[in-house]
XYZ file of C-alpha atoms in Angstrom:
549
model
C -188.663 -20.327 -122.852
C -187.553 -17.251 -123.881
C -184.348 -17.260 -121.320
C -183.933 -20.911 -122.286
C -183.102 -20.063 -125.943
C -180.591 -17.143 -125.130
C -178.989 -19.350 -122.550
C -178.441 -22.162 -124.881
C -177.302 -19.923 -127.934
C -174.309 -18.164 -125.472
C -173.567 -21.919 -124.433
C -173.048 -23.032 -128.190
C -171.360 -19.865 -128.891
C -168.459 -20.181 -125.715
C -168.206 -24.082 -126.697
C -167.785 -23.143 -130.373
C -165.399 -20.620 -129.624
C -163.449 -22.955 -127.727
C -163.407 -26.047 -130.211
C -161.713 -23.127 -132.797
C -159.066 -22.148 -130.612
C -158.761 -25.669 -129.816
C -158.103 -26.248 -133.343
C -156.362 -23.202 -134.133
C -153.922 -24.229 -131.012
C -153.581 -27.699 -132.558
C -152.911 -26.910 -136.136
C -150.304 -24.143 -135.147
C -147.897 -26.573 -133.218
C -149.313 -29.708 -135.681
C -150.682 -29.040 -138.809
C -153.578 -30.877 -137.871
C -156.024 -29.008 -140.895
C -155.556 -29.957 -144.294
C -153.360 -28.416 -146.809
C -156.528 -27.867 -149.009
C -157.880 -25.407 -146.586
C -154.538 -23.958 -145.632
C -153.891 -22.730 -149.284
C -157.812 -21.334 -149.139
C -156.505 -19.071 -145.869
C -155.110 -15.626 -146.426
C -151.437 -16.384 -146.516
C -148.557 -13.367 -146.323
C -145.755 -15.880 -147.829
C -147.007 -17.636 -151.236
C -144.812 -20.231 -152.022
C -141.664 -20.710 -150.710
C -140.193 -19.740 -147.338
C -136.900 -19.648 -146.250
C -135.373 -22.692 -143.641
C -131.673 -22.030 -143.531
C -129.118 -20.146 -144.324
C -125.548 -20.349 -144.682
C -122.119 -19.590 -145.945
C -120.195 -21.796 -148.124
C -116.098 -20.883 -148.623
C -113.567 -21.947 -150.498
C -109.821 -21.943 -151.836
C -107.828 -22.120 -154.654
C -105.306 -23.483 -152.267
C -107.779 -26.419 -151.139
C -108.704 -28.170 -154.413
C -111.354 -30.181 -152.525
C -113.231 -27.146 -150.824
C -116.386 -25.837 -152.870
C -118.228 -23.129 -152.647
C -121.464 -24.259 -153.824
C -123.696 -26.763 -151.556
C -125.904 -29.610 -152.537
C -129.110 -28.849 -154.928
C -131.188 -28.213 -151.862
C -129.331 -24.914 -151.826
C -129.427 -21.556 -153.726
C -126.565 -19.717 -154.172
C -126.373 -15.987 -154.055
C -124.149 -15.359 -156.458
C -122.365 -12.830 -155.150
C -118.772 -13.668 -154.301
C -118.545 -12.011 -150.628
C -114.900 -11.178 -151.110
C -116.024 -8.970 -154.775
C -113.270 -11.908 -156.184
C -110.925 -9.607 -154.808
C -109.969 -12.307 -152.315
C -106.115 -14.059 -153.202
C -107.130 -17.256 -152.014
C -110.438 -17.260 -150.623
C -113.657 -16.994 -151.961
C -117.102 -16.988 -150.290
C -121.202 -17.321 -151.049
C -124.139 -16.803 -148.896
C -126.358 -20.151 -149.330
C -130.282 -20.512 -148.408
C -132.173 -23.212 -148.488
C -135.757 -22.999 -149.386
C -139.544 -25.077 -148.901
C -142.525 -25.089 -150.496
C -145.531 -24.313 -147.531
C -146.803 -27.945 -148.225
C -143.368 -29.710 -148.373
C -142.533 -28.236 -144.562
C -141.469 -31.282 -142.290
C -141.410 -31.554 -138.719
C -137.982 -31.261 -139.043
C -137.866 -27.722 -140.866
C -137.616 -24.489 -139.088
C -138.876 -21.391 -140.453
C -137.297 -18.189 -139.863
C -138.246 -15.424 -138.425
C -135.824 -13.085 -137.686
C -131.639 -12.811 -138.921
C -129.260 -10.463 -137.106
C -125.720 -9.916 -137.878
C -123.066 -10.090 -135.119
C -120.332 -11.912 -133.002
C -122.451 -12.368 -129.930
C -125.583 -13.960 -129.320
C -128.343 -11.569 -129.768
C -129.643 -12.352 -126.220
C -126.617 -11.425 -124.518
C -126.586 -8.119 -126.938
C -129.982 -7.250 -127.235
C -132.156 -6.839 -123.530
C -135.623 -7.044 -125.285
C -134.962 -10.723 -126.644
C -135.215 -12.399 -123.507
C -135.484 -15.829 -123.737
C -135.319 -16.248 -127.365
C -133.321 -19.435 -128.966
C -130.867 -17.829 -131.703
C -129.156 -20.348 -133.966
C -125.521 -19.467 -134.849
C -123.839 -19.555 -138.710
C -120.688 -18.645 -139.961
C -119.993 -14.812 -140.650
C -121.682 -13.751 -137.563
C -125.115 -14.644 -138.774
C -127.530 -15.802 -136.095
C -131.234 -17.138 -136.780
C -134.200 -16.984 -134.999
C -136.372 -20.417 -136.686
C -139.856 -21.749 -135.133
C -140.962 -24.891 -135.957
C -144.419 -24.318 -136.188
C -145.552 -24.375 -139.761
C -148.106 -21.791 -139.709
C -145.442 -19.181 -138.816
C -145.000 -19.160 -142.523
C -147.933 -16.904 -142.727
C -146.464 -14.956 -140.404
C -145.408 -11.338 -141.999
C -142.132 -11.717 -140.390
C -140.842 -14.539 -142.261
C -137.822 -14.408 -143.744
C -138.734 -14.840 -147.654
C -135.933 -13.470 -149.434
C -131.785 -12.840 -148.961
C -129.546 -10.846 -150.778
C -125.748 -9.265 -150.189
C -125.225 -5.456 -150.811
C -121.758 -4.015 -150.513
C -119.814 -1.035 -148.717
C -120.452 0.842 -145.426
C -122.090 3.044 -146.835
C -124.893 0.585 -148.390
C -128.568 1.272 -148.168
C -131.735 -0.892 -149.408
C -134.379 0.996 -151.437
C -136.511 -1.796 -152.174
C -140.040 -1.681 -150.406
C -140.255 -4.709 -147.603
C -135.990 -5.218 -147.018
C -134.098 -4.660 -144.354
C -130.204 -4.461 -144.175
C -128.296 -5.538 -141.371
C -126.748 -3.063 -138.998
C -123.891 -5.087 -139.140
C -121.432 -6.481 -141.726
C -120.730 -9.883 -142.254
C -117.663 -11.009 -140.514
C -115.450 -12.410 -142.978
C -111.661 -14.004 -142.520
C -108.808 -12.929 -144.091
C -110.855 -9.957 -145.074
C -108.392 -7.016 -145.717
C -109.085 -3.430 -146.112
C -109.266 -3.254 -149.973
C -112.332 -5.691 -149.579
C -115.497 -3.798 -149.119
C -117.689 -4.933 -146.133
C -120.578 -7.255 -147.155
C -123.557 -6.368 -145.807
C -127.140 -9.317 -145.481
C -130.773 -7.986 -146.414
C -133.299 -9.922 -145.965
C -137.368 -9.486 -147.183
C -140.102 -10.504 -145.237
C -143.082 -11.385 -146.327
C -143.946 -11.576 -150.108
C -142.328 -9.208 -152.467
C -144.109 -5.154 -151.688
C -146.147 -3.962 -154.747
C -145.028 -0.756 -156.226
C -146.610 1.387 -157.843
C -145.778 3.900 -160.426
C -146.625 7.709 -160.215
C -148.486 9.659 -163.026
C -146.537 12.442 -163.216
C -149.170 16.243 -163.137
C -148.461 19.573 -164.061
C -148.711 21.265 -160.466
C -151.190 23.850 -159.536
C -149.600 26.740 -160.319
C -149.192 25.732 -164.091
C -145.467 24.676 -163.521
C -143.204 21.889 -163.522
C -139.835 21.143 -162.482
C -137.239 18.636 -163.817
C -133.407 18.362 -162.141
C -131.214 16.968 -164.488
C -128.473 14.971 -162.303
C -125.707 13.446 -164.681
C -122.681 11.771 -164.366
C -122.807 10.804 -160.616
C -120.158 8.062 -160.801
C -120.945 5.990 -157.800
C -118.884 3.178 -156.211
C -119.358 0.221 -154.387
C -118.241 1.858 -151.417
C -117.294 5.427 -150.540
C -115.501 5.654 -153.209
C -112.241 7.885 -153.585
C -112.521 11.583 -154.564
C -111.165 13.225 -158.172
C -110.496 16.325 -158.825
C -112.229 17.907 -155.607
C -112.708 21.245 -155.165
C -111.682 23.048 -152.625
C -109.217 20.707 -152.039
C -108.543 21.068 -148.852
C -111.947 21.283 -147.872
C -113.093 19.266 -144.823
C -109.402 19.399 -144.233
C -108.566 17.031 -147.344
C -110.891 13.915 -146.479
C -113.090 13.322 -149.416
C -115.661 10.203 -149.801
C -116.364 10.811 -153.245
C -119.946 9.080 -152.815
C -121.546 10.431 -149.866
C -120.043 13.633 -150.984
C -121.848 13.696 -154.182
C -125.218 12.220 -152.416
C -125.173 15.135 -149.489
C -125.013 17.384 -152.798
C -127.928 15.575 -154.483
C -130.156 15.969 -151.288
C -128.912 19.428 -151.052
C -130.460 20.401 -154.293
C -133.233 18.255 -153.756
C -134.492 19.589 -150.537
C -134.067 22.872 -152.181
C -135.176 23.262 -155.191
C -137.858 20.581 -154.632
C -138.353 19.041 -157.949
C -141.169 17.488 -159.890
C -138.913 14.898 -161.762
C -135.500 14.097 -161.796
C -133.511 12.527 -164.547
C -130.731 10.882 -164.222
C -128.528 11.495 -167.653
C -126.300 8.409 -167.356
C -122.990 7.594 -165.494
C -124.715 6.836 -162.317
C -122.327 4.122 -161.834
C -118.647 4.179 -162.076
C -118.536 0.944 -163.349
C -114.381 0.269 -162.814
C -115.133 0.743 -158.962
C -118.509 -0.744 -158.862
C -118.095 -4.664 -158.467
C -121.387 -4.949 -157.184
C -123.276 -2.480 -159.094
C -126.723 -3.110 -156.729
C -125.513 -1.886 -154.147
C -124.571 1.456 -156.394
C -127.913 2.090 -157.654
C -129.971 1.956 -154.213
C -127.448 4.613 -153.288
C -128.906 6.746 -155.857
C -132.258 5.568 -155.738
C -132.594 5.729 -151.885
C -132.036 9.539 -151.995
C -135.238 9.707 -154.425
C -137.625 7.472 -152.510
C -136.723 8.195 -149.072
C -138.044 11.976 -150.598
C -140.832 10.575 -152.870
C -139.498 12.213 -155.783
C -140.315 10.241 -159.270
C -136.634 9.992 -161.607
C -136.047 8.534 -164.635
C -132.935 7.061 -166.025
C -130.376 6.601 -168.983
C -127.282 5.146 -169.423
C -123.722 6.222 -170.360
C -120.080 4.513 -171.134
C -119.133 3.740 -168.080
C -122.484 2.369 -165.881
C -122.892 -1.146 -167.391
C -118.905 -1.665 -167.099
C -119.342 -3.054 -163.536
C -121.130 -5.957 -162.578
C -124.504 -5.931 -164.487
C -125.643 -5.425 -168.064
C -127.414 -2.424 -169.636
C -130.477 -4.863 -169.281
C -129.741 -6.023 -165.955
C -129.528 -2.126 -164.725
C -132.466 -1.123 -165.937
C -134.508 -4.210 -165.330
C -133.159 -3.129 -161.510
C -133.969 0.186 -161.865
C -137.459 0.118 -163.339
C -138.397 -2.141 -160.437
C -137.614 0.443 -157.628
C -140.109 2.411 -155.876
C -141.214 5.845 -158.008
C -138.792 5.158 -160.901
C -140.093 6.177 -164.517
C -137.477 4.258 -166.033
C -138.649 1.736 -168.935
C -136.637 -0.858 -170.938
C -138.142 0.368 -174.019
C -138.976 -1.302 -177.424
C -136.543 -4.689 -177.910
C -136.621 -4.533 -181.662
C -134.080 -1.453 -181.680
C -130.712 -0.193 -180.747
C -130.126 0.541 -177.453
C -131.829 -0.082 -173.636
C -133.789 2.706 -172.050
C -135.573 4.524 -175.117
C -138.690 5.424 -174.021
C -140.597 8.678 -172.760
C -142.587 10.104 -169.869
C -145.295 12.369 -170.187
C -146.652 15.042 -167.820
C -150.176 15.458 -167.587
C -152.009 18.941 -167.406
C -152.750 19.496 -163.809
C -155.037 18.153 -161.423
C -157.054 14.911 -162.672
C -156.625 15.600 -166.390
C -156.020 13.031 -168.267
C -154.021 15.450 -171.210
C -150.662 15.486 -171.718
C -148.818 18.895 -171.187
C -145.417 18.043 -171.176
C -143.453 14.559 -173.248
C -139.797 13.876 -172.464
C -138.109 11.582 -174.630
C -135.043 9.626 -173.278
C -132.751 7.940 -175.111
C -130.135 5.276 -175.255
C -126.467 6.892 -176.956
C -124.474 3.479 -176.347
C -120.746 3.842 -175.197
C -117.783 3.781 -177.390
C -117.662 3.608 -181.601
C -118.382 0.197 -183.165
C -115.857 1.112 -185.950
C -112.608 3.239 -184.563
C -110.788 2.903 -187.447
C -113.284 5.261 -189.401
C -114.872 7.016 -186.741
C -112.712 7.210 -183.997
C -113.928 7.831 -180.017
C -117.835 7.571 -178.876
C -121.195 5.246 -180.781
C -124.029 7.130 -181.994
C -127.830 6.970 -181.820
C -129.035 4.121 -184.567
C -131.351 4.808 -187.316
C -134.041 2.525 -185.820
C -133.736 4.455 -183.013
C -134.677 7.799 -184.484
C -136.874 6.283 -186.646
C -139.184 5.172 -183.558
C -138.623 8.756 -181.771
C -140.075 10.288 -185.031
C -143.008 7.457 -185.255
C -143.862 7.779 -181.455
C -143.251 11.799 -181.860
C -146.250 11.822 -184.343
C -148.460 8.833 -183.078
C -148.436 11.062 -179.862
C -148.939 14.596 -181.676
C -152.265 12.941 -183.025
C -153.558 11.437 -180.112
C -156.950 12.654 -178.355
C -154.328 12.927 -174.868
C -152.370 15.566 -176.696
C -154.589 16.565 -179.114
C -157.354 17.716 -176.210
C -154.507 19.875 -174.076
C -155.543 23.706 -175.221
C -152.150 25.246 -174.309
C -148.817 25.033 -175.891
C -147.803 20.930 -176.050
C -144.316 21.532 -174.930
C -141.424 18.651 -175.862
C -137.843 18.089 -174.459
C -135.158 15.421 -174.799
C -132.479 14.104 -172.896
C -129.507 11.876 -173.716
C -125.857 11.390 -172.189
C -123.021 11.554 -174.991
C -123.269 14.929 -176.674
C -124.657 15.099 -180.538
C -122.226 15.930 -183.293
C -123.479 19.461 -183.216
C -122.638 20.256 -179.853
C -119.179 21.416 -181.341
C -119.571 25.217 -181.500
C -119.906 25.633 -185.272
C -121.296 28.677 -187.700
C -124.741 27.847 -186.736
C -124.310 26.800 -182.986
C -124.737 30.052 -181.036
C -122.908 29.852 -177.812
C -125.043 31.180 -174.458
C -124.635 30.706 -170.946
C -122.018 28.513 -169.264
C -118.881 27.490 -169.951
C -116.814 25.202 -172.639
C -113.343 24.271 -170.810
C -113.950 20.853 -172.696
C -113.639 20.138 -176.347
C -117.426 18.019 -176.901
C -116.602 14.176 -177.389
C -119.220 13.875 -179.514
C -119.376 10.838 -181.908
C -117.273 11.158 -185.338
C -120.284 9.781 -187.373
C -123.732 11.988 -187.411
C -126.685 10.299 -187.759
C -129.323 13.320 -187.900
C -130.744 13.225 -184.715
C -130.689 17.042 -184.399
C -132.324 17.420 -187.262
C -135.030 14.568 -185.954
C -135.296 16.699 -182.958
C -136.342 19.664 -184.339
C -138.514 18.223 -186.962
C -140.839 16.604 -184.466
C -140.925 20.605 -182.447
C -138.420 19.393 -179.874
C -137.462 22.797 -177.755
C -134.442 21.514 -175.726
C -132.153 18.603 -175.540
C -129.747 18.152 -172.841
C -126.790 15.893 -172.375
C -123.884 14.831 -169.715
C -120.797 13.057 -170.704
C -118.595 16.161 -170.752
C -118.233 17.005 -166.782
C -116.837 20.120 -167.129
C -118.779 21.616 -170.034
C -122.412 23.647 -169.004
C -123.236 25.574 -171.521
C -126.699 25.953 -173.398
C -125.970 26.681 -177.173
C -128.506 27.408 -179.561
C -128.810 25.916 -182.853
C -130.050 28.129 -185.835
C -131.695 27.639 -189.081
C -129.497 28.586 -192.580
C -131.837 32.059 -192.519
C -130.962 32.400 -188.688
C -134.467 30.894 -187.029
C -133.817 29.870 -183.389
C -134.282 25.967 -183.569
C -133.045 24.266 -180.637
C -131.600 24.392 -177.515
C -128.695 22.294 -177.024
C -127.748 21.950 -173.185
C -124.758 20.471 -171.201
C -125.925 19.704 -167.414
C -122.354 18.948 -166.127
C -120.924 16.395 -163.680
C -122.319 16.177 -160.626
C -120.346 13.684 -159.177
C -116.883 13.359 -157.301
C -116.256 9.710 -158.541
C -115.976 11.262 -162.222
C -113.470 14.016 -163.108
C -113.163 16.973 -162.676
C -110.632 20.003 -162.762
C -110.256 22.467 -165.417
C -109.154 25.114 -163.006
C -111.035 24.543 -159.785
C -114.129 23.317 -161.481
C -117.016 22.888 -158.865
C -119.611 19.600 -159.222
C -123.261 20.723 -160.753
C -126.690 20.112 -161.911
C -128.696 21.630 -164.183
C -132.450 22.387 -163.463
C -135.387 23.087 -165.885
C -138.794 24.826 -164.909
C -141.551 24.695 -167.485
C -144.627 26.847 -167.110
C -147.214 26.104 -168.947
C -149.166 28.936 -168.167
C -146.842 30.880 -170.833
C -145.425 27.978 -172.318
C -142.196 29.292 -171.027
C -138.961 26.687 -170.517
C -136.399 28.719 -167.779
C -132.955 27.249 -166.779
C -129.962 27.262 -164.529
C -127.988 25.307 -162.530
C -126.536 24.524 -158.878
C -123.230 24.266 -157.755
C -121.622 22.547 -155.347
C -119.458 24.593 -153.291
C -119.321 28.345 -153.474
C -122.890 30.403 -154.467
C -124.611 27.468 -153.466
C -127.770 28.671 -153.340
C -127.432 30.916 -156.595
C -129.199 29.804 -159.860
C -126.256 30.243 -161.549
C -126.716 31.560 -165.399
C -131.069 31.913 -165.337
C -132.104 31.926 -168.622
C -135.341 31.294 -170.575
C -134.967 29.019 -173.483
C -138.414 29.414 -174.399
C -141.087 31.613 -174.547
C -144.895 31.130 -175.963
C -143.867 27.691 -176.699
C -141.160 29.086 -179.227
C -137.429 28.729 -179.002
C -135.820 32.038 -178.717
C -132.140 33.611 -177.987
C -130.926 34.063 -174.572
């Protein structure tokens, strides 16, 4: 009896085993199961999944060309040419289904590749594989099974970055290997380059930033990078015959950013504003994963602010930083809406290990671009009074909560912006340090106070870029001669921006708090020359204190 029971159960086992491949087999090539217990299955693609893609071109010659398709279309609106085309004009098109509105007639797909010959005849490992050709070079790999829209290889997502030297810092894309091949594409045009997203979009998570083990923390100040869509072309470089004369201003600058990087191995970086050159930035995306791939490819947390020139390519202040905040181990934050400005906000440092106290609060803060009014106050905008109105409310909410309240060592606080403050100009009480001044400070011609904000909320240090050339620290003194406040220039660090002023070499500026002896040291890295020096080491503060070089 016994044998008769074990027999049976491995029978109904095999059969039932059989009866749920059976169905597995037909729902995979039918859709046989219905859509009420698809949508209960784990799923990799919610929503929509991607059927076709396409390019649409037009001309201004050809008043019945268009290059926008029917409604059953998207547009990425990126003209492929960067509207730097005389006549022609191009946009990539995809075409997009809801899981339940798939017909047998819709193809999913599965794989894109970029290329003029059929990826069987150029890649051995494909085989047999059906790819469908589209103009530009694009060939598609679709299935018609529905259930391949589960499949973590489907194509979810399509976008257009631009230059040859584009990269894709966002979790889950990939970027063709090879540009998009365009006609009548001349070499001012910059190549255009697919990425594609499989899968639904990757989560990403922000770091909490910790004080490390040995008490200390490190922040590189990177400002004024000027990047391009594209290479870029060189200004001012120094030596300039160096590499015998060929300068890429962009992957110049970047092999100096990992430089320092893998060097000097940083906690945090912040990025002072002027990332993006905006007159030679048409597509300013593909700008800011130049910057931010360096970063995350490291796992490296940076934070961000803008300058004059970022948002004067293809996206908005809001735009940027909406971008930015979304990219694997950024800090950067929108801020408050109901003030001047995008990007006020700060990021605090907790004591080390699991603490949950802060140690360390840097505020960041919006300075605009040019002067609202240039008839009185000729040259660069200022920070707003609503603005240092909510640095001095958030300065004391913070100073009296239980995070800062609980840390038992010296709460140290330090600021950065982009265009210099009005009291950057080396005045009666501005005590000039280390560095150099080959630049006259284009600060703004109206003061609004924020120094004086600064050091009534204990602020040690404030740092700025703007200026390339200028990289001095200067400390600002009380009427009875009290040490107040550092004031710091990082300078430029990029070869999009300019530079010379007598052979002027590309730099960063580095900070190193210890919080063992509440001690703030600085210097900075150069680009060519003592690269390995830190050039002009000085403490800025000691027991928490601001004191003279």
């Amino acid at each position: 009896m016994t044998r008769r029971i074990v027999r049976t159960t491995i029978q109904l086992g095999v059969l039932t085993l059989i009866i749920l491949l059976l169905v597995f087999f037909l729902d995979n090539r039918f859709g046989v199961l219905p859509e009420v217990l698809h949508n209960a299955l784990p799923t990799h693609t919610a929503g929509f999944v991607t059927v076709d893609i396409t390019i649409a071109t037009c001309s201004t010659l050809n008043i019945l060309s268009s290059c926008k398709l029917d409604s059953r279309w998207h547009r990425v609106e990126k003209d492929l040419y960067l509207s730097r085309g005389w006549l022609t004009h191009a946009f990539i098109h995809i075409e997009k289904k809801r899981e339940a509105e798939l017909t047998e007639k819709d193809r999913i797909i599965l794989d894109v590749r970029v290329g003029s010959l059929d990826p069987v005849l150029s890649d051995k490992n494909q085989g047999a594989e059906r790819w469908e050709s589209r103009p530009g070079g694009i060939w598609l790999k679709r299935t018609p099974k529905k259930r391949e829209s589960d499949n973590a290889n489907a194509i979810t997502a399509v976008d257009v970055l631009f230059g040859s030297d584009a990269v894709e810092a966002r979790p889950g894309w990939e970027l063709a290997q090879q540009p998009l091949i365009l006609p009548n594409s001349g070499p001012e045009n910059q190549e255009a380059y697919l990425s594609v997203r499989r899968g639904p979009p990757a989560a990403v998570h922000k770091p909490t930033l910790h004080v490390n083990k040995d008490g200390k923390f490190k922040i590189l100040q990177v400002a004024d990078l000027h990047l391009s869509t594209g290479p870029g072309i060189c200004r001012d470089p120094e030596p300039p015959l160096h590499n015998s004369g060929k300068c890429d201003a962009d992957p110049r600058t970047l092999a100096f950013v990992k430089a320092v990087l893998d060097s000097e191995k940083p906690d945090l970086v912040v990025l002072s504003g002027d990332q993006i050159n905006g007159e030679t930035a048409p597509d300013a995306q593909s700008a800011v994963f130049k910057f931010a791939h360096v970063f995350i490819e490291r796992k490296i947390p940076y934070a961000a602010i803008f300058g004059n020139h970022d948002d004067e390519g293809s996206l908005s202040r809001e735009a940027l930083m909406q971008l930015t905040h979304s990219l694997p181990y950024s800090m950067a934050e929108m801020g408050p809406t109901n003030i001047d400005g995008v990007g006020n906000y700060y990021v605090e440092v907790l004591a080390r290990g699991a603490s949950s106290h802060s140690a360390l609060t840097i505020y960041l803060l919006d300075t605009h671009g040019y002067s609202p009014d240039e008839r009185q106050f000729r040259g660069y905008d200022w920070l707003k009074k609503n603005q240092i109105d909510w640095f001095k409310t958030t300065s004391k909410e913070l100073k009296e909560s239980s995070s800062h309240k609980s840390y038992t060592h010296h709460h140290m606080d330090m600021a950065f912006i982009h265009i210099p403050l009005p009291e950057y100009r080396l005045l009666d009480d501005i005590v000039p340090s280390t560095g150099s001044q080959p630049e006259n400070p284009t600060a703004p011609g109206f003061n609004s106070g924020f120094r004086d904000a600064l050091i009534e909320q204990g602020v040690l240090a404030v740092s700025c870029g703007h200026d390339h050339a200028n990289d001095y620290c200067s400390l600002s003194k009380s009427a009875k001669g009290k040490p107040e406040l550092w004031m710091c220039y990082a300078g430029g660090s990029g070869f999009g921006g300019y530079g010379g002023y007598n052979g002027y070499h590309r730099r960063m500026r580095v900070f190193e708090f210890d919080m063992n002896e509440a001690r703030i040291v600085t210097w900075k890295r150069i680009e060519h020359g003592e690269t390995e020096k830190q050039l002009d080491k000085t403490i800025i503060v000691e027991s928490g204190r601001v004191v003279p070089a």
